[in-house]
């Protein structure tokens, strides 16, 4: 049995609370959050505290709050020489200060509050400063996921940037596609299987092998006619920027 | 039984030949292609011709060649007043000239030669100039797909542009993510579940609801640290362009 204290009440914290609660070898003994209202349906009220100076003893403290607040909150906790891990993709393990033993517990996924998540296939990137702490993190991670990796702070940062491209930016391109459909009174449903197949293709092909479309074919006529069709300056700018990037860099393996 | 003649030997033509061959109510009576070698494993040699002036009688002629060549090839065919459809996303029905009855048979999907396709879920966009022709196209389309739509040339063009954003451009962002992982010696495998979940999310949420990440949070510190981490000027340019677009337009519903 590993006892866990969670600090935070945002997207990731909520999904972790829900997930940890399912497993008998993990026990959430406390959740600490400034905004306890968000947690009401996830955990018993008596386990919730809003005071960072009032934490109970646990095997692992997971700080899952916005990047900006991690340094300050980590220094405020009333614990010393305990295992404290954060869940941020972009911040180094050093942000946690020197009061405690430090670790990283970074689930690489896009979390929306309204959509349940199956953790089994979510990669969890771990980092710790000694073997015993790494074992504790590994046991927790392997309880919820089949995909656990030892990743340094530097590598994690590169993963996070890569994730911004393949997830945040990709979703914004979905939004532009959505807007174009809407403006032309075409149901977005028609485009959905293409979104799925495009994602599915790179499960087995490399993105370079999978690239299709007017840019990689250097089909200037089609590119020109698309740019003439688009009236939104922002959409035109993105079209031009990515088309040039595909033409200049799309073929490099 | 509907008899079909296919003109072309590229990606889409090959997938259509493979698919049509599976259904007993469709018969491919001829395939016409300049490069018959590409078709050797797909259809009997005696059904292949390389002469556009030598077509046999069929209920439906499908021209599936590069956009640039459609006008010329359509005018060369030795048929008159027959039903001729093209499979291009971006070209109007008018490109087919006036010799024949005109139609569109546009499967909205990304086709790679090396990856088999399940047509059942691929939307097929149809257009015809009279009811009888539309019925023929519908029967063919419904034989291979559960998702058949009546779409005008103008709407089809907007769909095609939307498809460029959600598929071609998205795949290029996958490539950038792939390159960043490779450069930092992180396996691309770690990022794959995120790619799938990002696509999956917009099956039920709107892209606006699904948007996460530093840009939509106006998390300038993270954005700045990402830009400092990236050394490739092209990656930086795309990062900046899409981040600004998310900040200015990402919240509009």
GROMACS .gro file of C-alpha atoms in nm:
model
  506
    1UNK     CA    1   0.000   0.000   0.000
    2UNK     CA    2   0.138   0.339  -0.104
    3UNK     CA    3  -0.017   0.644   0.060
    4UNK     CA    4  -0.047   0.951  -0.161
    5UNK     CA    5  -0.122   1.313  -0.096
    6UNK     CA    6  -0.229   1.525  -0.390
    7UNK     CA    7  -0.175   1.899  -0.403
    8UNK     CA    8  -0.396   2.066  -0.662
    9UNK     CA    9  -0.749   2.051  -0.800
   10UNK     CA   10  -0.707   2.116  -1.174
   11UNK     CA   11  -0.756   1.889  -1.473
   12UNK     CA   12  -0.466   1.654  -1.414
   13UNK     CA   13  -0.517   1.642  -1.036
   14UNK     CA   14  -0.881   1.547  -1.081
   15UNK     CA   15  -0.803   1.269  -1.328
   16UNK     CA   16  -0.529   1.133  -1.097
   17UNK     CA   17  -0.763   1.136  -0.795
   18UNK     CA   18  -1.027   0.946  -0.994
   19UNK     CA   19  -0.773   0.696  -1.120
   20UNK     CA   20  -0.581   0.635  -0.794
   21UNK     CA   21  -0.912   0.575  -0.613
   22UNK     CA   22  -0.973   0.268  -0.832
   23UNK     CA   23  -0.667   0.076  -0.709
   24UNK     CA   24  -0.647  -0.103  -0.374
   25UNK     CA   25  -0.268  -0.071  -0.344
   26UNK     CA   26  -0.290   0.308  -0.363
   27UNK     CA   27  -0.453   0.522  -0.098
   28UNK     CA   28  -0.516   0.893  -0.133
   29UNK     CA   29  -0.495   1.013   0.225
   30UNK     CA   30  -0.532   1.382   0.154
   31UNK     CA   31  -0.597   1.634  -0.122
   32UNK     CA   32  -0.485   1.987  -0.067
   33UNK     CA   33  -0.639   2.260  -0.283
   34UNK     CA   34  -0.722   2.627  -0.262
   35UNK     CA   35  -1.048   2.555  -0.438
   36UNK     CA   36  -1.197   2.246  -0.267
   37UNK     CA   37  -1.531   2.288  -0.447
   38UNK     CA   38  -1.389   2.132  -0.761
   39UNK     CA   39  -1.318   1.811  -0.567
   40UNK     CA   40  -1.653   1.755  -0.395
   41UNK     CA   41  -1.766   1.469  -0.618
   42UNK     CA   42  -1.427   1.301  -0.637
   43UNK     CA   43  -1.327   1.239  -0.275
   44UNK     CA   44  -1.469   1.250   0.080
   45UNK     CA   45  -1.484   1.602   0.222
   46UNK     CA   46  -1.282   1.508   0.531
   47UNK     CA   47  -0.979   1.426   0.315
   48UNK     CA   48  -0.975   1.773   0.161
   49UNK     CA   49  -0.774   2.057   0.310
   50UNK     CA   50  -0.701   2.404   0.181
   51UNK     CA   51  -0.397   2.459   0.400
   52UNK     CA   52  -0.058   2.376   0.248
   53UNK     CA   53   0.096   2.389   0.597
   54UNK     CA   54  -0.130   2.114   0.727
   55UNK     CA   55  -0.030   1.805   0.530
   56UNK     CA   56  -0.051   1.456   0.679
   57UNK     CA   57   0.230   1.202   0.643
   58UNK     CA   58   0.230   1.018   0.308
   59UNK     CA   59   0.469   0.806   0.101
   60UNK     CA   60   0.434   1.036  -0.197
   61UNK     CA   61   0.319   1.396  -0.245
   62UNK     CA   62   0.213   1.484  -0.598
   63UNK     CA   63   0.201   1.855  -0.685
   64UNK     CA   64  -0.033   1.901  -0.978
   65UNK     CA   65  -0.089   2.274  -1.014
   66UNK     CA   66  -0.009   2.539  -1.273
   67UNK     CA   67   0.361   2.571  -1.356
   68UNK     CA   68   0.376   2.925  -1.221
   69UNK     CA   69   0.276   2.818  -0.870
   70UNK     CA   70   0.493   2.506  -0.823
   71UNK     CA   71   0.801   2.678  -0.682
   72UNK     CA   72   0.606   2.879  -0.426
   73UNK     CA   73   0.379   2.597  -0.312
   74UNK     CA   74   0.666   2.346  -0.288
   75UNK     CA   75   0.850   2.578  -0.053
   76UNK     CA   76   0.541   2.630   0.165
   77UNK     CA   77   0.466   2.264   0.237
   78UNK     CA   78   0.509   2.166   0.604
   79UNK     CA   79   0.711   1.856   0.519
   80UNK     CA   80   1.083   1.778   0.499
   81UNK     CA   81   1.283   1.498   0.342
   82UNK     CA   82   0.964   1.351   0.190
   83UNK     CA   83   0.916   1.233  -0.170
   84UNK     CA   84   0.755   1.524  -0.359
   85UNK     CA   85   0.687   1.494  -0.734
   86UNK     CA   86   0.535   1.738  -0.980
   87UNK     CA   87   0.335   1.658  -1.294
   88UNK     CA   88   0.455   1.937  -1.523
   89UNK     CA   89   0.589   1.862  -1.869
   90UNK     CA   90   0.807   2.166  -1.899
   91UNK     CA   91   0.964   2.232  -1.558
   92UNK     CA   92   1.285   2.078  -1.431
   93UNK     CA   93   1.295   1.864  -1.119
   94UNK     CA   94   1.496   2.150  -0.958
   95UNK     CA   95   1.190   2.375  -0.928
   96UNK     CA   96   1.091   2.165  -0.626
   97UNK     CA   97   1.368   2.318  -0.410
   98UNK     CA   98   1.585   2.134  -0.161
   99UNK     CA   99   1.361   2.072   0.140
  100UNK     CA  100   1.238   1.735   0.011
  101UNK     CA  101   1.339   1.434  -0.200
  102UNK     CA  102   1.238   1.526  -0.552
  103UNK     CA  103   1.063   1.341  -0.832
  104UNK     CA  104   0.861   1.375  -1.152
  105UNK     CA  105   0.533   1.203  -1.232
  106UNK     CA  106   0.438   1.333  -1.577
  107UNK     CA  107   0.148   1.168  -1.759
  108UNK     CA  108   0.186   1.263  -2.125
  109UNK     CA  109  -0.171   1.316  -2.235
  110UNK     CA  110  -0.425   1.589  -2.307
  111UNK     CA  111  -0.676   1.610  -2.025
  112UNK     CA  112  -1.019   1.768  -2.053
  113UNK     CA  113  -1.232   1.771  -1.742
  114UNK     CA  114  -1.540   1.660  -1.929
  115UNK     CA  115  -1.387   1.349  -2.087
  116UNK     CA  116  -1.292   1.036  -1.890
  117UNK     CA  117  -0.942   0.902  -1.950
  118UNK     CA  118  -0.818   0.543  -1.967
  119UNK     CA  119  -0.478   0.561  -1.801
  120UNK     CA  120  -0.369   0.211  -1.912
  121UNK     CA  121  -0.222   0.343  -2.239
  122UNK     CA  122  -0.101   0.679  -2.115
  123UNK     CA  123   0.280   0.705  -2.103
  124UNK     CA  124   0.400   0.818  -1.763
  125UNK     CA  125   0.744   0.979  -1.755
  126UNK     CA  126   0.927   0.938  -1.425
  127UNK     CA  127   1.236   1.094  -1.277
  128UNK     CA  128   1.385   1.064  -0.928
  129UNK     CA  129   1.714   1.130  -0.756
  130UNK     CA  130   1.763   0.793  -0.592
  131UNK     CA  131   1.665   0.434  -0.653
  132UNK     CA  132   1.420   0.393  -0.364
  133UNK     CA  133   1.220   0.698  -0.470
  134UNK     CA  134   1.226   0.583  -0.831
  135UNK     CA  135   1.082   0.247  -0.717
  136UNK     CA  136   0.794   0.416  -0.535
  137UNK     CA  137   0.710   0.628  -0.840
  138UNK     CA  138   0.736   0.321  -1.062
  139UNK     CA  139   0.497   0.120  -0.846
  140UNK     CA  140   0.238   0.397  -0.856
  141UNK     CA  141   0.283   0.453  -1.230
  142UNK     CA  142   0.271   0.083  -1.319
  143UNK     CA  143  -0.045   0.040  -1.114
  144UNK     CA  144  -0.233   0.275  -1.345
  145UNK     CA  145  -0.041   0.246  -1.676
  146UNK     CA  146   0.129  -0.014  -1.896
  147UNK     CA  147   0.361   0.247  -2.037
  148UNK     CA  148   0.617   0.384  -1.790
  149UNK     CA  149   0.940   0.559  -1.892
  150UNK     CA  150   1.251   0.691  -1.722
  151UNK     CA  151   1.292   1.037  -1.875
  152UNK     CA  152   1.534   1.313  -1.777
  153UNK     CA  153   1.418   1.674  -1.723
  154UNK     CA  154   1.580   1.779  -2.051
  155UNK     CA  155   1.414   1.496  -2.246
  156UNK     CA  156   1.082   1.568  -2.078
  157UNK     CA  157   1.099   1.928  -2.194
  158UNK     CA  158   1.154   1.817  -2.552
  159UNK     CA  159   0.861   1.574  -2.518
  160UNK     CA  160   0.642   1.854  -2.391
  161UNK     CA  161   0.729   2.076  -2.688
  162UNK     CA  162   0.669   1.787  -2.923
  163UNK     CA  163   0.332   1.738  -2.750
  164UNK     CA  164   0.243   2.103  -2.808
  165UNK     CA  165   0.294   2.048  -3.184
  166UNK     CA  166   0.114   1.713  -3.215
  167UNK     CA  167  -0.172   1.795  -2.979
  168UNK     CA  168  -0.235   2.165  -2.899
  169UNK     CA  169  -0.139   2.288  -3.245
  170UNK     CA  170  -0.305   1.996  -3.420
  171UNK     CA  171  -0.628   2.068  -3.231
  172UNK     CA  172  -0.612   2.428  -3.351
  173UNK     CA  173  -0.588   2.304  -3.711
  174UNK     CA  174  -0.898   2.094  -3.639
  175UNK     CA  175  -1.065   2.417  -3.528
  176UNK     CA  176  -0.973   2.591  -3.853
  177UNK     CA  177  -1.109   2.294  -4.050
  178UNK     CA  178  -1.423   2.312  -3.837
  179UNK     CA  179  -1.461   2.686  -3.905
  180UNK     CA  180  -1.419   2.641  -4.282
  181UNK     CA  181  -1.685   2.367  -4.286
  182UNK     CA  182  -1.924   2.578  -4.080
  183UNK     CA  183  -1.879   2.882  -4.299
  184UNK     CA  184  -1.959   2.675  -4.607
  185UNK     CA  185  -2.251   2.490  -4.447
  186UNK     CA  186  -2.085   2.150  -4.470
  187UNK     CA  187  -2.126   1.916  -4.169
  188UNK     CA  188  -1.796   1.871  -3.978
  189UNK     CA  189  -1.899   1.503  -3.948
  190UNK     CA  190  -1.779   1.449  -4.307
  191UNK     CA  191  -1.425   1.539  -4.205
  192UNK     CA  192  -1.405   1.330  -3.886
  193UNK     CA  193  -1.302   0.995  -4.040
  194UNK     CA  194  -1.015   1.179  -4.211
  195UNK     CA  195  -0.898   1.314  -3.875
  196UNK     CA  196  -0.898   0.963  -3.732
  197UNK     CA  197  -0.723   0.803  -4.028
  198UNK     CA  198  -0.456   1.076  -4.034
  199UNK     CA  199  -0.376   1.000  -3.670
  200UNK     CA  200  -0.398   0.625  -3.731
  201UNK     CA  201  -0.157   0.634  -4.024
  202UNK     CA  202   0.138   0.752  -3.814
  203UNK     CA  203   0.091   0.460  -3.576
  204UNK     CA  204   0.248   0.244  -3.848
  205UNK     CA  205   0.403   0.481  -4.105
  206UNK     CA  206   0.652   0.758  -4.030
  207UNK     CA  207   0.501   1.108  -4.075
  208UNK     CA  208   0.734   1.157  -4.373
  209UNK     CA  209   0.597   0.846  -4.543
  210UNK     CA  210   0.242   0.946  -4.454
  211UNK     CA  211   0.259   1.299  -4.600
  212UNK     CA  212   0.013   1.365  -4.883
  213UNK     CA  213  -0.155   1.674  -5.028
  214UNK     CA  214  -0.086   1.966  -5.264
  215UNK     CA  215   0.218   2.102  -5.073
  216UNK     CA  216   0.428   1.784  -5.089
  217UNK     CA  217   0.322   1.732  -5.453
  218UNK     CA  218   0.428   2.092  -5.532
  219UNK     CA  219   0.083   2.135  -5.683
  220UNK     CA  220   0.099   2.514  -5.714
  221UNK     CA  221  -0.232   2.544  -5.899
  222UNK     CA  222  -0.427   2.384  -5.614
  223UNK     CA  223  -0.234   2.581  -5.351
  224UNK     CA  224  -0.313   2.903  -5.538
  225UNK     CA  225  -0.680   2.818  -5.572
  226UNK     CA  226  -0.701   2.735  -5.199
  227UNK     CA  227  -0.542   3.068  -5.106
  228UNK     CA  228  -0.790   3.249  -5.332
  229UNK     CA  229  -1.080   3.064  -5.170
  230UNK     CA  230  -0.975   3.153  -4.813
  231UNK     CA  231  -1.094   3.499  -4.708
  232UNK     CA  232  -0.963   3.490  -4.348
  233UNK     CA  233  -0.615   3.647  -4.328
  234UNK     CA  234  -0.514   3.432  -4.031
  235UNK     CA  235  -0.613   3.110  -4.210
  236UNK     CA  236  -0.416   3.225  -4.516
  237UNK     CA  237  -0.108   3.291  -4.305
  238UNK     CA  238  -0.117   2.945  -4.148
  239UNK     CA  239  -0.183   2.786  -4.488
  240UNK     CA  240   0.120   2.962  -4.638
  241UNK     CA  241   0.352   2.897  -4.343
  242UNK     CA  242   0.285   2.524  -4.320
  243UNK     CA  243   0.279   2.476  -4.698
  244UNK     CA  244   0.628   2.630  -4.721
  245UNK     CA  245   0.749   2.414  -4.434
  246UNK     CA  246   0.619   2.098  -4.603
  247UNK     CA  247   0.785   2.198  -4.930
  248UNK     CA  248   1.118   2.278  -4.764
  249UNK     CA  249   1.132   2.014  -4.490
  250UNK     CA  250   0.854   1.759  -4.555
  251UNK     CA  251   1.073   1.515  -4.741
  252UNK     CA  252   1.361   1.493  -4.495
  253UNK     CA  253   1.368   1.152  -4.330
  254UNK     CA  254  -2.490  -0.484  -6.184
  255UNK     CA  255  -2.314  -0.156  -6.259
  256UNK     CA  256  -2.023  -0.169  -6.500
  257UNK     CA  257  -1.737   0.068  -6.426
  258UNK     CA  258  -1.437   0.184  -6.620
  259UNK     CA  259  -1.156   0.345  -6.426
  260UNK     CA  260  -0.918   0.594  -6.580
  261UNK     CA  261  -0.600   0.632  -6.376
  262UNK     CA  262  -0.351   0.424  -6.179
  263UNK     CA  263  -0.258   0.645  -5.883
  264UNK     CA  264  -0.331   0.609  -5.512
  265UNK     CA  265  -0.705   0.667  -5.524
  266UNK     CA  266  -0.754   0.468  -5.844
  267UNK     CA  267  -0.575   0.169  -5.694
  268UNK     CA  268  -0.780   0.175  -5.375
  269UNK     CA  269  -1.104   0.205  -5.576
  270UNK     CA  270  -1.006  -0.089  -5.800
  271UNK     CA  271  -0.932  -0.303  -5.494
  272UNK     CA  272  -1.257  -0.202  -5.327
  273UNK     CA  273  -1.490  -0.230  -5.629
  274UNK     CA  274  -1.351  -0.578  -5.700
  275UNK     CA  275  -1.492  -0.701  -5.367
  276UNK     CA  276  -1.856  -0.635  -5.455
  277UNK     CA  277  -2.065  -0.857  -5.683
  278UNK     CA  278  -2.298  -0.577  -5.795
  279UNK     CA  279  -2.004  -0.378  -5.934
  280UNK     CA  280  -1.794  -0.488  -6.227
  281UNK     CA  281  -1.476  -0.318  -6.337
  282UNK     CA  282  -1.475  -0.384  -6.707
  283UNK     CA  283  -1.167  -0.180  -6.791
  284UNK     CA  284  -0.886   0.025  -6.639
  285UNK     CA  285  -0.715   0.279  -6.855
  286UNK     CA  286  -0.373   0.406  -6.746
  287UNK     CA  287  -0.057   0.538  -6.902
  288UNK     CA  288   0.140   0.333  -6.654
  289UNK     CA  289  -0.018  -0.015  -6.648
  290UNK     CA  290   0.268  -0.160  -6.441
  291UNK     CA  291   0.121  -0.012  -6.122
  292UNK     CA  292  -0.196  -0.217  -6.176
  293UNK     CA  293  -0.049  -0.564  -6.241
  294UNK     CA  294  -0.141  -0.708  -5.901
  295UNK     CA  295  -0.482  -0.546  -5.883
  296UNK     CA  296  -0.661  -0.656  -6.197
  297UNK     CA  297  -0.631  -0.901  -6.489
  298UNK     CA  298  -0.393  -0.779  -6.758
  299UNK     CA  299  -0.655  -0.812  -7.033
  300UNK     CA  300  -0.871  -0.547  -6.866
  301UNK     CA  301  -0.592  -0.291  -6.875
  302UNK     CA  302  -0.548  -0.050  -7.164
  303UNK     CA  303  -0.318   0.248  -7.207
  304UNK     CA  304  -0.525   0.407  -7.484
  305UNK     CA  305  -0.777   0.670  -7.381
  306UNK     CA  306  -0.937   0.646  -7.725
  307UNK     CA  307  -1.014   0.278  -7.682
  308UNK     CA  308  -1.265   0.262  -7.398
  309UNK     CA  309  -1.533  -0.005  -7.381
  310UNK     CA  310  -1.894   0.074  -7.297
  311UNK     CA  311  -1.960   0.112  -6.923
  312UNK     CA  312  -2.235   0.254  -6.699
  313UNK     CA  313  -1.985   0.479  -6.522
  314UNK     CA  314  -1.638   0.614  -6.609
  315UNK     CA  315  -1.434   0.730  -6.309
  316UNK     CA  316  -1.142   0.961  -6.384
  317UNK     CA  317  -0.897   0.936  -6.097
  318UNK     CA  318  -0.581   1.114  -6.209
  319UNK     CA  319  -0.389   1.425  -6.105
  320UNK     CA  320  -0.594   1.746  -6.117
  321UNK     CA  321  -0.373   1.894  -6.387
  322UNK     CA  322  -0.455   1.619  -6.634
  323UNK     CA  323  -0.832   1.586  -6.588
  324UNK     CA  324  -0.939   1.846  -6.845
  325UNK     CA  325  -0.715   1.708  -7.118
  326UNK     CA  326  -0.793   1.342  -7.058
  327UNK     CA  327  -1.168   1.404  -7.030
  328UNK     CA  328  -1.168   1.565  -7.370
  329UNK     CA  329  -0.969   1.280  -7.527
  330UNK     CA  330  -1.200   0.995  -7.426
  331UNK     CA  331  -1.373   0.820  -7.718
  332UNK     CA  332  -1.714   0.834  -7.550
  333UNK     CA  333  -2.010   1.069  -7.572
  334UNK     CA  334  -2.314   1.127  -7.354
  335UNK     CA  335  -2.183   0.878  -7.098
  336UNK     CA  336  -2.165   0.926  -6.721
  337UNK     CA  337  -1.811   1.046  -6.642
  338UNK     CA  338  -1.714   1.136  -6.284
  339UNK     CA  339  -1.388   1.262  -6.138
  340UNK     CA  340  -1.253   1.202  -5.787
  341UNK     CA  341  -1.083   1.536  -5.723
  342UNK     CA  342  -1.159   1.737  -5.411
  343UNK     CA  343  -1.074   2.074  -5.552
  344UNK     CA  344  -1.197   2.083  -5.911
  345UNK     CA  345  -1.546   2.179  -6.022
  346UNK     CA  346  -1.769   1.941  -6.213
  347UNK     CA  347  -1.726   2.177  -6.513
  348UNK     CA  348  -1.367   2.065  -6.575
  349UNK     CA  349  -1.514   1.752  -6.737
  350UNK     CA  350  -1.625   1.947  -7.047
  351UNK     CA  351  -1.953   1.902  -7.232
  352UNK     CA  352  -1.910   1.580  -7.430
  353UNK     CA  353  -2.049   1.361  -7.153
  354UNK     CA  354  -2.291   1.355  -6.859
  355UNK     CA  355  -2.088   1.478  -6.565
  356UNK     CA  356  -2.054   1.366  -6.207
  357UNK     CA  357  -1.832   1.371  -5.898
  358UNK     CA  358  -1.726   1.070  -5.692
  359UNK     CA  359  -1.501   1.216  -5.421
  360UNK     CA  360  -1.395   0.990  -5.134
  361UNK     CA  361  -1.276   1.220  -4.856
  362UNK     CA  362  -0.981   1.035  -4.710
  363UNK     CA  363  -0.603   1.030  -4.711
  364UNK     CA  364  -0.477   0.744  -4.921
  365UNK     CA  365  -0.132   0.591  -4.896
  366UNK     CA  366  -0.049   0.310  -5.134
  367UNK     CA  367   0.108   0.102  -4.859
  368UNK     CA  368  -0.186   0.112  -4.619
  369UNK     CA  369  -0.515  -0.073  -4.684
  370UNK     CA  370  -0.832   0.131  -4.642
  371UNK     CA  371  -1.171   0.034  -4.504
  372UNK     CA  372  -1.415   0.221  -4.724
  373UNK     CA  373  -1.719   0.155  -4.501
  374UNK     CA  374  -1.655   0.468  -4.293
  375UNK     CA  375  -1.515   0.690  -4.567
  376UNK     CA  376  -1.749   0.974  -4.661
  377UNK     CA  377  -1.813   0.985  -5.034
  378UNK     CA  378  -1.924   1.318  -5.176
  379UNK     CA  379  -2.138   1.293  -5.486
  380UNK     CA  380  -2.258   1.541  -5.742
  381UNK     CA  381  -2.447   1.488  -6.067
  382UNK     CA  382  -2.649   1.693  -6.312
  383UNK     CA  383  -2.960   1.476  -6.326
  384UNK     CA  384  -3.145   1.234  -6.106
  385UNK     CA  385  -3.071   0.915  -6.297
  386UNK     CA  386  -2.695   0.979  -6.290
  387UNK     CA  387  -2.711   1.068  -5.923
  388UNK     CA  388  -2.883   0.735  -5.858
  389UNK     CA  389  -2.607   0.542  -6.034
  390UNK     CA  390  -2.337   0.723  -5.834
  391UNK     CA  391  -2.533   0.667  -5.515
  392UNK     CA  392  -2.565   0.294  -5.577
  393UNK     CA  393  -2.190   0.260  -5.632
  394UNK     CA  394  -2.106   0.478  -5.332
  395UNK     CA  395  -2.350   0.303  -5.097
  396UNK     CA  396  -2.213  -0.035  -5.201
  397UNK     CA  397  -1.874   0.054  -5.057
  398UNK     CA  398  -1.956   0.314  -4.787
  399UNK     CA  399  -2.214   0.388  -4.518
  400UNK     CA  400  -2.149   0.757  -4.546
  401UNK     CA  401  -2.267   0.914  -4.872
  402UNK     CA  402  -2.332   1.287  -4.916
  403UNK     CA  403  -2.475   1.515  -5.183
  404UNK     CA  404  -2.218   1.798  -5.198
  405UNK     CA  405  -2.197   2.086  -5.448
  406UNK     CA  406  -1.869   2.176  -5.623
  407UNK     CA  407  -1.834   2.487  -5.406
  408UNK     CA  408  -1.892   2.292  -5.083
  409UNK     CA  409  -1.654   2.021  -5.199
  410UNK     CA  410  -1.381   2.278  -5.249
  411UNK     CA  411  -1.427   2.405  -4.893
  412UNK     CA  412  -1.418   2.044  -4.767
  413UNK     CA  413  -1.096   1.985  -4.955
  414UNK     CA  414  -0.934   2.293  -4.800
  415UNK     CA  415  -1.059   2.188  -4.459
  416UNK     CA  416  -0.906   1.845  -4.528
  417UNK     CA  417  -0.570   2.004  -4.608
  418UNK     CA  418  -0.571   2.166  -4.263
  419UNK     CA  419  -0.690   1.864  -4.060
  420UNK     CA  420  -0.489   1.605  -4.250
  421UNK     CA  421  -0.193   1.728  -4.461
  422UNK     CA  422  -0.099   2.008  -4.223
  423UNK     CA  423  -0.168   1.799  -3.915
  424UNK     CA  424   0.059   1.527  -4.048
  425UNK     CA  425   0.334   1.785  -4.094
  426UNK     CA  426   0.298   1.883  -3.728
  427UNK     CA  427   0.336   1.512  -3.645
  428UNK     CA  428   0.659   1.523  -3.843
  429UNK     CA  429   0.790   1.819  -3.645
  430UNK     CA  430   0.701   1.638  -3.321
  431UNK     CA  431   0.880   1.332  -3.456
  432UNK     CA  432   1.189   1.538  -3.543
  433UNK     CA  433   1.202   1.699  -3.196
  434UNK     CA  434   1.178   1.357  -3.028
  435UNK     CA  435   1.448   1.215  -3.253
  436UNK     CA  436   1.683   1.503  -3.191
  437UNK     CA  437   1.645   1.460  -2.816
  438UNK     CA  438   1.670   1.079  -2.824
  439UNK     CA  439   1.318   1.025  -2.695
  440UNK     CA  440   1.117   0.743  -2.858
  441UNK     CA  441   0.830   0.877  -3.074
  442UNK     CA  442   0.624   0.589  -2.929
  443UNK     CA  443   0.575   0.796  -2.611
  444UNK     CA  444   0.388   1.060  -2.808
  445UNK     CA  445   0.163   0.828  -3.009
  446UNK     CA  446  -0.119   0.784  -2.752
  447UNK     CA  447  -0.141   1.164  -2.734
  448UNK     CA  448  -0.186   1.183  -3.111
  449UNK     CA  449  -0.469   0.932  -3.093
  450UNK     CA  450  -0.642   1.094  -2.797
  451UNK     CA  451  -0.618   1.440  -2.958
  452UNK     CA  452  -0.797   1.305  -3.266
  453UNK     CA  453  -1.043   1.110  -3.052
  454UNK     CA  454  -1.139   1.412  -2.843
  455UNK     CA  455  -1.287   1.604  -3.135
  456UNK     CA  456  -1.515   1.311  -3.216
  457UNK     CA  457  -1.724   1.419  -2.914
  458UNK     CA  458  -1.603   1.768  -2.815
  459UNK     CA  459  -1.581   2.069  -3.044
  460UNK     CA  460  -1.218   2.170  -3.121
  461UNK     CA  461  -1.277   2.490  -2.922
  462UNK     CA  462  -1.381   2.291  -2.614
  463UNK     CA  463  -1.091   2.049  -2.666
  464UNK     CA  464  -0.818   2.316  -2.686
  465UNK     CA  465  -0.552   2.289  -2.413
  466UNK     CA  466  -0.189   2.397  -2.382
  467UNK     CA  467   0.023   2.704  -2.305
  468UNK     CA  468  -0.114   2.920  -2.590
  469UNK     CA  469  -0.481   2.906  -2.486
  470UNK     CA  470  -0.379   2.952  -2.120
  471UNK     CA  471  -0.172   3.259  -2.218
  472UNK     CA  472   0.116   3.093  -2.034
  473UNK     CA  473   0.387   3.324  -2.167
  474UNK     CA  474   0.664   3.177  -1.951
  475UNK     CA  475   0.621   2.830  -2.101
  476UNK     CA  476   0.585   2.969  -2.453
  477UNK     CA  477   0.906   3.168  -2.405
  478UNK     CA  478   1.096   2.866  -2.268
  479UNK     CA  479   0.975   2.652  -2.562
  480UNK     CA  480   1.096   2.911  -2.812
  481UNK     CA  481   1.434   2.924  -2.639
  482UNK     CA  482   1.458   2.544  -2.649
  483UNK     CA  483   1.385   2.522  -3.023
  484UNK     CA  484   1.692   2.581  -3.237
  485UNK     CA  485   1.533   2.524  -3.578
  486UNK     CA  486   1.412   2.854  -3.731
  487UNK     CA  487   1.133   2.687  -3.925
  488UNK     CA  488   0.998   2.513  -3.613
  489UNK     CA  489   1.012   2.845  -3.427
  490UNK     CA  490   0.818   3.018  -3.703
  491UNK     CA  491   0.541   2.758  -3.697
  492UNK     CA  492   0.534   2.763  -3.316
  493UNK     CA  493   0.490   3.141  -3.315
  494UNK     CA  494   0.234   3.154  -3.596
  495UNK     CA  495   0.002   2.890  -3.447
  496UNK     CA  496   0.045   3.016  -3.090
  497UNK     CA  497  -0.068   3.364  -3.201
  498UNK     CA  498  -0.359   3.214  -3.393
  499UNK     CA  499  -0.472   3.017  -3.085
  500UNK     CA  500  -0.445   3.327  -2.868
  501UNK     CA  501  -0.638   3.546  -3.113
  502UNK     CA  502  -0.891   3.296  -3.250
  503UNK     CA  503  -0.883   2.983  -3.034
  504UNK     CA  504  -1.169   3.083  -2.807
  505UNK     CA  505  -1.420   3.182  -3.074
  506UNK     CA  506  -1.706   2.935  -3.081
   0.00000   0.00000   0.00000
